[in-house]
PDB file of C-alpha atoms in Angstrom:
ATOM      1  CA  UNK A   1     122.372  75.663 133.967  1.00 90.00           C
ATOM      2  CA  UNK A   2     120.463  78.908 132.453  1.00 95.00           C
ATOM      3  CA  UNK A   3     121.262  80.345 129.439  1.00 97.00           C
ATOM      4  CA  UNK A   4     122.565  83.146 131.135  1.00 97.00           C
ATOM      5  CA  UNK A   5     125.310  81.302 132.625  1.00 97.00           C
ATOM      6  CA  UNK A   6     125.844  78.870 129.600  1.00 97.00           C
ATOM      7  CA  UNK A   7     127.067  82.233 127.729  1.00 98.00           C
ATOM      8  CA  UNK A   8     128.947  82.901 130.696  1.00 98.00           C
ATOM      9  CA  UNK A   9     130.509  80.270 130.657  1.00 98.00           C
ATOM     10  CA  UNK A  10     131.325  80.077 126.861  1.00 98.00           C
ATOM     11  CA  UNK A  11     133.031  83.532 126.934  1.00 98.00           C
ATOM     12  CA  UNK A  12     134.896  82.434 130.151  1.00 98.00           C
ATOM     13  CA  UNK A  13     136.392  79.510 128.186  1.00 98.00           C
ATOM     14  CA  UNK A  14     136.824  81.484 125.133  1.00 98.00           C
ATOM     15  CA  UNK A  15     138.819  83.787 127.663  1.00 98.00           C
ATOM     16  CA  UNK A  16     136.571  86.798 126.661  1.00 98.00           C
ATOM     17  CA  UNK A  17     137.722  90.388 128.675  1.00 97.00           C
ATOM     18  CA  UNK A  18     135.336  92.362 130.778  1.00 95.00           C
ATOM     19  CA  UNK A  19     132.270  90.406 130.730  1.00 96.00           C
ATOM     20  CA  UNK A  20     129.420  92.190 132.107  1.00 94.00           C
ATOM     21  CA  UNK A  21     125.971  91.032 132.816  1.00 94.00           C
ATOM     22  CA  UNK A  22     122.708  93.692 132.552  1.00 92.00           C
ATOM     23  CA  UNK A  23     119.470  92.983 134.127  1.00 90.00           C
ATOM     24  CA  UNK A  24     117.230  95.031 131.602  1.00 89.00           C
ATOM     25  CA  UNK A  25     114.339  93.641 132.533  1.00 88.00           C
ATOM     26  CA  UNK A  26     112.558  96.777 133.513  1.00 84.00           C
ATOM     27  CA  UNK A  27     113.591  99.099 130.740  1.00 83.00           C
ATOM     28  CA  UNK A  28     112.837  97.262 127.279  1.00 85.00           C
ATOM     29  CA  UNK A  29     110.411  94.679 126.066  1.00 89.00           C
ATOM     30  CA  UNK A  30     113.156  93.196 123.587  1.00 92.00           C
ATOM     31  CA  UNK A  31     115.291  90.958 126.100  1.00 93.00           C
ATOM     32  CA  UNK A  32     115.772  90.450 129.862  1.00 93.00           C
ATOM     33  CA  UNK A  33     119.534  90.061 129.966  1.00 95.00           C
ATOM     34  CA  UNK A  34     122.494  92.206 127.732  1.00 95.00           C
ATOM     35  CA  UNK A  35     126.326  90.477 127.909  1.00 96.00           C
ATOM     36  CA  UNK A  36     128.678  92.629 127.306  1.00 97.00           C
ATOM     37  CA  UNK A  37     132.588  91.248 126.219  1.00 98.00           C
ATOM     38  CA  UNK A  38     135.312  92.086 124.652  1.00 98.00           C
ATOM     39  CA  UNK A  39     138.204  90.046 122.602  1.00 98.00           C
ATOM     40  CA  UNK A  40     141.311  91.094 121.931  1.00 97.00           C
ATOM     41  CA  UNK A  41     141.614  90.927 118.167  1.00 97.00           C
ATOM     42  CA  UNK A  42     138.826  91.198 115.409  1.00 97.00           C
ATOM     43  CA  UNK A  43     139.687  87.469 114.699  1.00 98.00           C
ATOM     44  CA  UNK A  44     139.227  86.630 118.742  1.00 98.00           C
ATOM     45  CA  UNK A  45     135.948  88.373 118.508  1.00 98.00           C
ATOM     46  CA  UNK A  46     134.889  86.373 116.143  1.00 98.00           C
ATOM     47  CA  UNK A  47     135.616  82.835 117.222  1.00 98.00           C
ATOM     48  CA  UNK A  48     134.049  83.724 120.925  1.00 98.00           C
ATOM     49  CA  UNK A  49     131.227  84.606 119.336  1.00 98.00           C
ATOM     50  CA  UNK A  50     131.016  81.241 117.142  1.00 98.00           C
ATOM     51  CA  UNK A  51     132.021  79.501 120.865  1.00 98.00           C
ATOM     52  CA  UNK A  52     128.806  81.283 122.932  1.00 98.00           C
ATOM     53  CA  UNK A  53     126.525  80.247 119.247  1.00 98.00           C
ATOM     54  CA  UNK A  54     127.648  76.680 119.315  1.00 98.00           C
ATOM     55  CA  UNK A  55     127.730  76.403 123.203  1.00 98.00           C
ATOM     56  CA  UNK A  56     123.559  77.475 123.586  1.00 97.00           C
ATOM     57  CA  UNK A  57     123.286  75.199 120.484  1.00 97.00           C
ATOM     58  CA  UNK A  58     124.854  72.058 122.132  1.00 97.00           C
ATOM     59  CA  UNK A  59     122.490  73.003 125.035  1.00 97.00           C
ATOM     60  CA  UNK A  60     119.118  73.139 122.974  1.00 96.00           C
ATOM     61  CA  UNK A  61     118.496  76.777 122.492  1.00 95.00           C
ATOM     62  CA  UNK A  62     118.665  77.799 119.290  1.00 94.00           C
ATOM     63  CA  UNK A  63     119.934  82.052 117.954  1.00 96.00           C
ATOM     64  CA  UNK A  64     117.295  83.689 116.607  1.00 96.00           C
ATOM     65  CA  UNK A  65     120.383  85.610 115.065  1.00 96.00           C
ATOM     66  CA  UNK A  66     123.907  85.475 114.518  1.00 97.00           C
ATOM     67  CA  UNK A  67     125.467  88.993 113.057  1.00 97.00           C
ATOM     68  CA  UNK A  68     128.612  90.298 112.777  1.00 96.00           C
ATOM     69  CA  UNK A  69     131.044  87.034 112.312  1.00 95.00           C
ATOM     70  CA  UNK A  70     132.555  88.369 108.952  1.00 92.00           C
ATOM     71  CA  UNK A  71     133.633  91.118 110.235  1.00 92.00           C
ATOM     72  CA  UNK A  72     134.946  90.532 113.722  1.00 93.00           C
ATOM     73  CA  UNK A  73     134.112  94.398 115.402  1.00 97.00           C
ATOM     74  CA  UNK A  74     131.024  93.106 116.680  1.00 98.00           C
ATOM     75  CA  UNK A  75     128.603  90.212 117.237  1.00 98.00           C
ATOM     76  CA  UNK A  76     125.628  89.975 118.378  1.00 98.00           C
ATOM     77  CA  UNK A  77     124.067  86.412 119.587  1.00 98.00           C
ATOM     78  CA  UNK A  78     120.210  86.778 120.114  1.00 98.00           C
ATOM     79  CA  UNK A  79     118.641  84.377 121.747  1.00 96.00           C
ATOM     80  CA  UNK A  80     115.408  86.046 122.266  1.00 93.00           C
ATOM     81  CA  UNK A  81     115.757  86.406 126.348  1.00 96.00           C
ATOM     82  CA  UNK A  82     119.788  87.041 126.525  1.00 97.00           C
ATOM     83  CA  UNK A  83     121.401  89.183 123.546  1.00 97.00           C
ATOM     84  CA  UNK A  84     125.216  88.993 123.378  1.00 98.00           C
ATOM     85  CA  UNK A  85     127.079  91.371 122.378  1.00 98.00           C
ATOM     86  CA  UNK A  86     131.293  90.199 121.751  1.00 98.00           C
ATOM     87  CA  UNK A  87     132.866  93.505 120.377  1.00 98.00           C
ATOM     88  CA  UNK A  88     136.610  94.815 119.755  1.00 98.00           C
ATOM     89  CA  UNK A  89     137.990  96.676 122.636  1.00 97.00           C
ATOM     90  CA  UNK A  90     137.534 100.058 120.594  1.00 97.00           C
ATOM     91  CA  UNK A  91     134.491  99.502 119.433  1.00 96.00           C
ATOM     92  CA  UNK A  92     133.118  98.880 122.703  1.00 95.00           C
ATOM     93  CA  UNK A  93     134.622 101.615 124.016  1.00 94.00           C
ATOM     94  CA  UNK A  94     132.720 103.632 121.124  1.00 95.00           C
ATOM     95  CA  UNK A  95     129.573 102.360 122.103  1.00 93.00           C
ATOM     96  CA  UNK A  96     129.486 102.326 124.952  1.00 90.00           C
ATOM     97  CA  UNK A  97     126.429  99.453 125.703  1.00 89.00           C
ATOM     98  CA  UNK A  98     126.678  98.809 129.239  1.00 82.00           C
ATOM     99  CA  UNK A  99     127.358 102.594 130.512  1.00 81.00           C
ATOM    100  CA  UNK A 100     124.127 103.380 128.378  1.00 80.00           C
ATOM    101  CA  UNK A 101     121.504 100.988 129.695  1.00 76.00           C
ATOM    102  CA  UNK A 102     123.515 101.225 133.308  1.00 68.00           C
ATOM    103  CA  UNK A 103     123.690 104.413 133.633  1.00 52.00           C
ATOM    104  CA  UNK A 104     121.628 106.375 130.794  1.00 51.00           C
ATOM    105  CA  UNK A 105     118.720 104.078 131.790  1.00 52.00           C
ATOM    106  CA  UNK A 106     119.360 102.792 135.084  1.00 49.00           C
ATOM    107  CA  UNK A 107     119.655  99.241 134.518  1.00 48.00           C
ATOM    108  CA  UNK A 108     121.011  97.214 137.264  1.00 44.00           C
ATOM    109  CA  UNK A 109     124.140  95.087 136.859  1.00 50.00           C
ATOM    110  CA  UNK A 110     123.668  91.609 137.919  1.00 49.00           C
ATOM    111  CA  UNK A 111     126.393  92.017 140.899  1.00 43.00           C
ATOM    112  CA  UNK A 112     128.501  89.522 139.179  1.00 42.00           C
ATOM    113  CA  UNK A 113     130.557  91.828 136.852  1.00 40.00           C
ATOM    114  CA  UNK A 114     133.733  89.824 136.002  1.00 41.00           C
ATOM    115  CA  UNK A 115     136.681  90.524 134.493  1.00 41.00           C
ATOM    116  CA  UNK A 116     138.120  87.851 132.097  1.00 42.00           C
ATOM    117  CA  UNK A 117     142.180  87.223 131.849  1.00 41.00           C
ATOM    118  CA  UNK A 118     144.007  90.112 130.465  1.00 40.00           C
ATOM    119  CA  UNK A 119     146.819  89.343 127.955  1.00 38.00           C
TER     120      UNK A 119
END
């Protein structure tokens, strides 16, 4: 399994919304793949992002860095190669990460944009 689809498959279980997969391969030298998902609650947030940390760290790869768990508006999981990003519906809608390198850039979605379980 890659480590794209071992995050995948953490925020699946975690039942993370809107998951969304960017090939930016071609735009930036700092990673090959953005996630994008949301939780539902600051306190959701953060325990998907602890389940994607601990789920690539049962599976050898080890964060370069963990930020945002205090907090619960945002995390971000890098892992060199594949950055996550786990946000709060309204901050994500501030920011806007996957209509910027999607459309503002012209990074190509993966094909496999999912939507997680809606509560």
């Amino acid at each position: 399994m890659t480590k794209v689809e071992r995050v995948r498959e953490a925020l699946e279980q975690a039942k993370a919304d809107d998951i969304v997969v960017l090939d930016v391969r071609s735009l930036t030298d700092i990673t090959d793949t953005m996630i994008v998902a949301s939780g539902t609650s600051t306190r959701h947030v953060t325990s998907i992002g602890r389940k994607v940390d601990d789920a690539l760290r049962a599976a050898g790869y080890k964060p370069q860095g963990v930020e945002g768990l205090g907090d619960g508006e945002w995390v971000l999981i890098d892992c060199a190669d594949v950055i996550t990003h786990v946000m709060h519906p309204k901050t994500r809608a501030f920011y806007a990460l996957e209509k910027l390198w999607s459309e503002e850039f012209g990074a190509r979605e993966d094909g496999r944009r999912e939507r997680g379980p809606r509560r």
